[in-house]
PDB file of C-alpha atoms in Angstrom:
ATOM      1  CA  UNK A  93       0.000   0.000   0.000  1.00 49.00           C
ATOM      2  CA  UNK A  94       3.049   2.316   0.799  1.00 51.00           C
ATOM      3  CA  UNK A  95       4.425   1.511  -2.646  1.00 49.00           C
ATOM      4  CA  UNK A  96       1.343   2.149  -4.320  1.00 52.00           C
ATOM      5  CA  UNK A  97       1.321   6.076  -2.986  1.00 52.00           C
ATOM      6  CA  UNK A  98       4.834   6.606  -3.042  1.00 45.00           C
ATOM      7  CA  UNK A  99       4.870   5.857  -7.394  1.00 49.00           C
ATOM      8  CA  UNK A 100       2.889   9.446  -8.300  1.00 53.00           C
ATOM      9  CA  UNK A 101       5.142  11.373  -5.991  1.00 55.00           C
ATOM     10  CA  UNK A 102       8.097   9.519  -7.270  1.00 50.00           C
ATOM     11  CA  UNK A 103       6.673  10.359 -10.805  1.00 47.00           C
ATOM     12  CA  UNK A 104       6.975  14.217 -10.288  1.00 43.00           C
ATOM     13  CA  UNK A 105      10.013  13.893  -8.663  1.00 47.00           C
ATOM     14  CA  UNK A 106      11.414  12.426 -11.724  1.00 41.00           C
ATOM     15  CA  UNK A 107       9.137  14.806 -13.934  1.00 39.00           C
ATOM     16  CA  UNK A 108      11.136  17.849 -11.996  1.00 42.00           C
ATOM     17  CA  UNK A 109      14.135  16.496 -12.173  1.00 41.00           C
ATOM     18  CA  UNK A 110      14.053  16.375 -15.595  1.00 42.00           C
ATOM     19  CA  UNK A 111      13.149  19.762 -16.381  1.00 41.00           C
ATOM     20  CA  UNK A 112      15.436  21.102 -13.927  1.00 44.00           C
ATOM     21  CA  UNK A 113      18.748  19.161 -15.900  1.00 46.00           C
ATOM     22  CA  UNK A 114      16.733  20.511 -19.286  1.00 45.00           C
ATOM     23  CA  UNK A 115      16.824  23.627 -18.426  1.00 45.00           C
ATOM     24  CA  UNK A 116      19.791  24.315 -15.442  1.00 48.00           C
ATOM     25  CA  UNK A 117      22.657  23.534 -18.091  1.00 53.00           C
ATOM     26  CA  UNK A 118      21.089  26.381 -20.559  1.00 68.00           C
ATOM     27  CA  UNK A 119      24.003  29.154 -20.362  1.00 89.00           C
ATOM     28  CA  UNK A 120      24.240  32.119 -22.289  1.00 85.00           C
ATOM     29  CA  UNK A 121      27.229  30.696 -23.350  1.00 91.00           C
ATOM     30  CA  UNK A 122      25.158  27.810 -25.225  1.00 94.00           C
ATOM     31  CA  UNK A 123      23.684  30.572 -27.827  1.00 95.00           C
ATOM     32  CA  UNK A 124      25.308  32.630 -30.594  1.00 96.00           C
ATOM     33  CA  UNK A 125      24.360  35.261 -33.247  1.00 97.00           C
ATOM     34  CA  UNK A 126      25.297  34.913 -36.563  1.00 98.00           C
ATOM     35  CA  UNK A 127      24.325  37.255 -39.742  1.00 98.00           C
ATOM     36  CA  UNK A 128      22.303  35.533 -42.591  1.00 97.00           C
ATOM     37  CA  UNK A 129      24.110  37.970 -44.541  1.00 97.00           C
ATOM     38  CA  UNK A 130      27.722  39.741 -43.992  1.00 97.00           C
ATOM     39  CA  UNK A 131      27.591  42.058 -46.921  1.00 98.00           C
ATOM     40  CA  UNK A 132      24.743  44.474 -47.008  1.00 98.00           C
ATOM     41  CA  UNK A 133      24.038  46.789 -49.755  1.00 97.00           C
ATOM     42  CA  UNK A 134      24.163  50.974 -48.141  1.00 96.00           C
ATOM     43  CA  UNK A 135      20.874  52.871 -48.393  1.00 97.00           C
ATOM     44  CA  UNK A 136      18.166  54.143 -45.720  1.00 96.00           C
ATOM     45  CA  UNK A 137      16.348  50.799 -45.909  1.00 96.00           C
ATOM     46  CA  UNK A 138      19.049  48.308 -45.703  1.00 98.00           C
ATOM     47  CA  UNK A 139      17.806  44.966 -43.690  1.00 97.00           C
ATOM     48  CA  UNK A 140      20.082  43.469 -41.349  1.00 98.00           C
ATOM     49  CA  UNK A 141      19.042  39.552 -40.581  1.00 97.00           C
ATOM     50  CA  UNK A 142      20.437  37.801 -37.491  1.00 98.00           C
ATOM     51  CA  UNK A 143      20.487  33.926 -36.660  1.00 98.00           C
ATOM     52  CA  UNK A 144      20.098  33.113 -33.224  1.00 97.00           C
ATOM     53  CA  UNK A 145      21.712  29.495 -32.920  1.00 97.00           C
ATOM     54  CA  UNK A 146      21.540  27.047 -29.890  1.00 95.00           C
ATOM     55  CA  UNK A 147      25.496  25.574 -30.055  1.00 95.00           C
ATOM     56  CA  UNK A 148      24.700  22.302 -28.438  1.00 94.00           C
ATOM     57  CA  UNK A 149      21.671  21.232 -31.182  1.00 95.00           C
ATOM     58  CA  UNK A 150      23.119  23.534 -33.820  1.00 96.00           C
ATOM     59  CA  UNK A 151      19.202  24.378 -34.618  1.00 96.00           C
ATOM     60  CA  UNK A 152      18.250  28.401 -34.878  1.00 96.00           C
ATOM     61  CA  UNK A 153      15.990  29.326 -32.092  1.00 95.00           C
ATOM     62  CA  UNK A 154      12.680  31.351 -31.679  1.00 95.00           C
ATOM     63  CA  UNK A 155      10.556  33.185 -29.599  1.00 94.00           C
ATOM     64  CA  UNK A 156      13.752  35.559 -28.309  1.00 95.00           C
ATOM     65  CA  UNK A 157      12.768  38.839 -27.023  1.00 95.00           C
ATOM     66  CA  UNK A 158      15.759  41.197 -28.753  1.00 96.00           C
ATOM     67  CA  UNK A 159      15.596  44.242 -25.959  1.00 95.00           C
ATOM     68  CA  UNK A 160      19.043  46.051 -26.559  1.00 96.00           C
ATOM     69  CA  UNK A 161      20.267  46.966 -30.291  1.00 97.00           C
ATOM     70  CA  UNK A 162      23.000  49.010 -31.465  1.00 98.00           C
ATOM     71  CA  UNK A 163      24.941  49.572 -34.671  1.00 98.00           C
ATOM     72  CA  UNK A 164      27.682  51.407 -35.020  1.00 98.00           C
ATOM     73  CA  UNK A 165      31.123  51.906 -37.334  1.00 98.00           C
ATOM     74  CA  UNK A 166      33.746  50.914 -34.974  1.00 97.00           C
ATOM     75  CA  UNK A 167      35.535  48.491 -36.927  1.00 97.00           C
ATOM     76  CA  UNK A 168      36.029  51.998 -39.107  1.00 97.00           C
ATOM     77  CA  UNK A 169      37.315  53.938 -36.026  1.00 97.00           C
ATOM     78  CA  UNK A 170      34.264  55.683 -35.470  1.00 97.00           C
ATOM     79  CA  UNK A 171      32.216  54.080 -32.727  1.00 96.00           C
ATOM     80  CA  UNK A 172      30.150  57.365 -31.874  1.00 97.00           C
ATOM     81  CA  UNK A 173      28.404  57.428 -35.492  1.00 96.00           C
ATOM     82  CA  UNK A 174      25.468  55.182 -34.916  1.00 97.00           C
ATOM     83  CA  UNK A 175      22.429  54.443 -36.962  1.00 97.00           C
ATOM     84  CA  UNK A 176      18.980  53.454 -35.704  1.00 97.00           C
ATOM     85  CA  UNK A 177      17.601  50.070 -35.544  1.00 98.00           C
ATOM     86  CA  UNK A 178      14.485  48.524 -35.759  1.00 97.00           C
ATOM     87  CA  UNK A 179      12.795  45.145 -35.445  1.00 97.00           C
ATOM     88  CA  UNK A 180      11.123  43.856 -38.200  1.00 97.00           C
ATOM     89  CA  UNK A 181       8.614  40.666 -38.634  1.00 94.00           C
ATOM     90  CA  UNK A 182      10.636  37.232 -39.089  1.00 90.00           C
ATOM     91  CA  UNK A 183      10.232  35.409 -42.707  1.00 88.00           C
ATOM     92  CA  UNK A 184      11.869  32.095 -41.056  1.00 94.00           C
ATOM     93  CA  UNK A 185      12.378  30.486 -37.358  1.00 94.00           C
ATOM     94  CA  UNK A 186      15.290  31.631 -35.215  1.00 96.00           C
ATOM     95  CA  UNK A 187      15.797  34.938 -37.762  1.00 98.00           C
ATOM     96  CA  UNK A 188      15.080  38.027 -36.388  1.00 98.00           C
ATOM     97  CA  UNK A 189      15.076  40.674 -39.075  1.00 98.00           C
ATOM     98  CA  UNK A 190      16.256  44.791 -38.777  1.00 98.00           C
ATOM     99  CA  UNK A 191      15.404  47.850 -40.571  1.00 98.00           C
ATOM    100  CA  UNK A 192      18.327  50.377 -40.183  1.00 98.00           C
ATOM    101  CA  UNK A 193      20.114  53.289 -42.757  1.00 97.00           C
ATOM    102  CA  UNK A 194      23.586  52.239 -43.693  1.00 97.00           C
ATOM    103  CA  UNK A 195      24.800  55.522 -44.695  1.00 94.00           C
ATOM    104  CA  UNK A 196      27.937  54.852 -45.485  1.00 95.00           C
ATOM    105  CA  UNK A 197      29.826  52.231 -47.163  1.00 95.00           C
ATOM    106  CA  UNK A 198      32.401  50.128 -44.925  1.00 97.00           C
ATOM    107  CA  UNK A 199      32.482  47.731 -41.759  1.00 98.00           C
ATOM    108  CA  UNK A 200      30.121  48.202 -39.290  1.00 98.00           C
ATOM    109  CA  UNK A 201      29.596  46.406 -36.018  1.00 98.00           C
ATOM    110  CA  UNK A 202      25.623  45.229 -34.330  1.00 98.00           C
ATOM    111  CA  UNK A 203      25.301  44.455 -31.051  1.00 98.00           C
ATOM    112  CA  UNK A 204      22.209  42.938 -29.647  1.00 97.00           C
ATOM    113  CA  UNK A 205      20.828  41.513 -26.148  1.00 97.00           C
ATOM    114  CA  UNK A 206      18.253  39.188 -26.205  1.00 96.00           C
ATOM    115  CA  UNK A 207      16.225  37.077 -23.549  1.00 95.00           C
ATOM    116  CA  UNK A 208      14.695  33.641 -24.000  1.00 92.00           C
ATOM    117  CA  UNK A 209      11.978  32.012 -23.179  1.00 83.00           C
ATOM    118  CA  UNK A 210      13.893  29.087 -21.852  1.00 77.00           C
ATOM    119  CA  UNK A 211      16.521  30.515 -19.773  1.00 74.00           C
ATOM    120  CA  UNK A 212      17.096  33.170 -17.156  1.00 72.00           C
ATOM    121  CA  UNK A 213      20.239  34.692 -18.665  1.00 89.00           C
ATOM    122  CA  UNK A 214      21.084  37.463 -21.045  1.00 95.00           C
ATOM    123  CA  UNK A 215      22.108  36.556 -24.699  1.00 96.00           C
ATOM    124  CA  UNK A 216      24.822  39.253 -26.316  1.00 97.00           C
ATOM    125  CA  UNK A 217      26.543  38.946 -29.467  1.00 97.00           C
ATOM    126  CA  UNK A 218      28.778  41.311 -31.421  1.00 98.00           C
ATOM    127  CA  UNK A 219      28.691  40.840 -35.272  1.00 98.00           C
ATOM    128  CA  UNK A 220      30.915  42.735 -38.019  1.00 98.00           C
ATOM    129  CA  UNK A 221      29.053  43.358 -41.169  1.00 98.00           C
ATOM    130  CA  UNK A 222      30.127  45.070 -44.423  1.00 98.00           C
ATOM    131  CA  UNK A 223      27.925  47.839 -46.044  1.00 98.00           C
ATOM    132  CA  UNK A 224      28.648  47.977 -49.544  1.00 97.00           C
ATOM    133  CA  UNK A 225      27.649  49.825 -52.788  1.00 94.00           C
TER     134      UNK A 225
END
């Protein structure tokens, strides 16, 4: 009779364990942004596509909340001559899309912070991309 109760408590304590070892080994770490694109032809409606990528499955991932943009020309020297961002609807899973004016030709640099769903930590990456003629 004692076995009989203890097997739905031992259930969820497997159920919980599970999600906790799903879930607890989810670093920041695990994640990386790539561009679809590192050449992007200059204008005032240039779009800038990003792939979010889990490392461990090497599968692009959804649903991430992108709170913290910036692009800027430091690779050229000039970090303080920025351009505006914004966010744009996604064509394809784990791309998150980006309206911005690439004034001028030359290497420019994106950062972005994003949350996911799935963990409690902050995703950053730093990409290099090329504006061109």
């Amino acid at each position: 009779m004692t076995a009989i109760r203890l097997m739905p408590r031992a259930g969820l304590a497997c159920l919980a364990l599970a999600l906790f070892f799903t879930n607890a080994y989810a670093a920041a770490t695990d994640y990386r942004f790539e561009l679809v694109e590192p050449e992007i032809a200059e204008g005032p409606e240039a779009i800038v596509a990003v792939r979010l990528i889990d490392e461990r499955t090497k599968v692009p991932v959804s649903g991430a909340i992108i709170f913290a943009t910036r692009l800027d020309m430091a690779p050229e020297g000039m970090e303080a001559m920025t351009t505006a961002v914004e966010a744009m609807p996604s064509k394809e899973p784990g791309v998150y899309r980006f309206r911005t004016d690439l004034g001028m030709e030359d290497g420019w640099r994106f950062k972005l912070a994003a949350k996911l769903q799935r963990g409690a930590e902050t995703v950053r990456g730093e990409l290099l991309l090329k504006a061109i003629p």
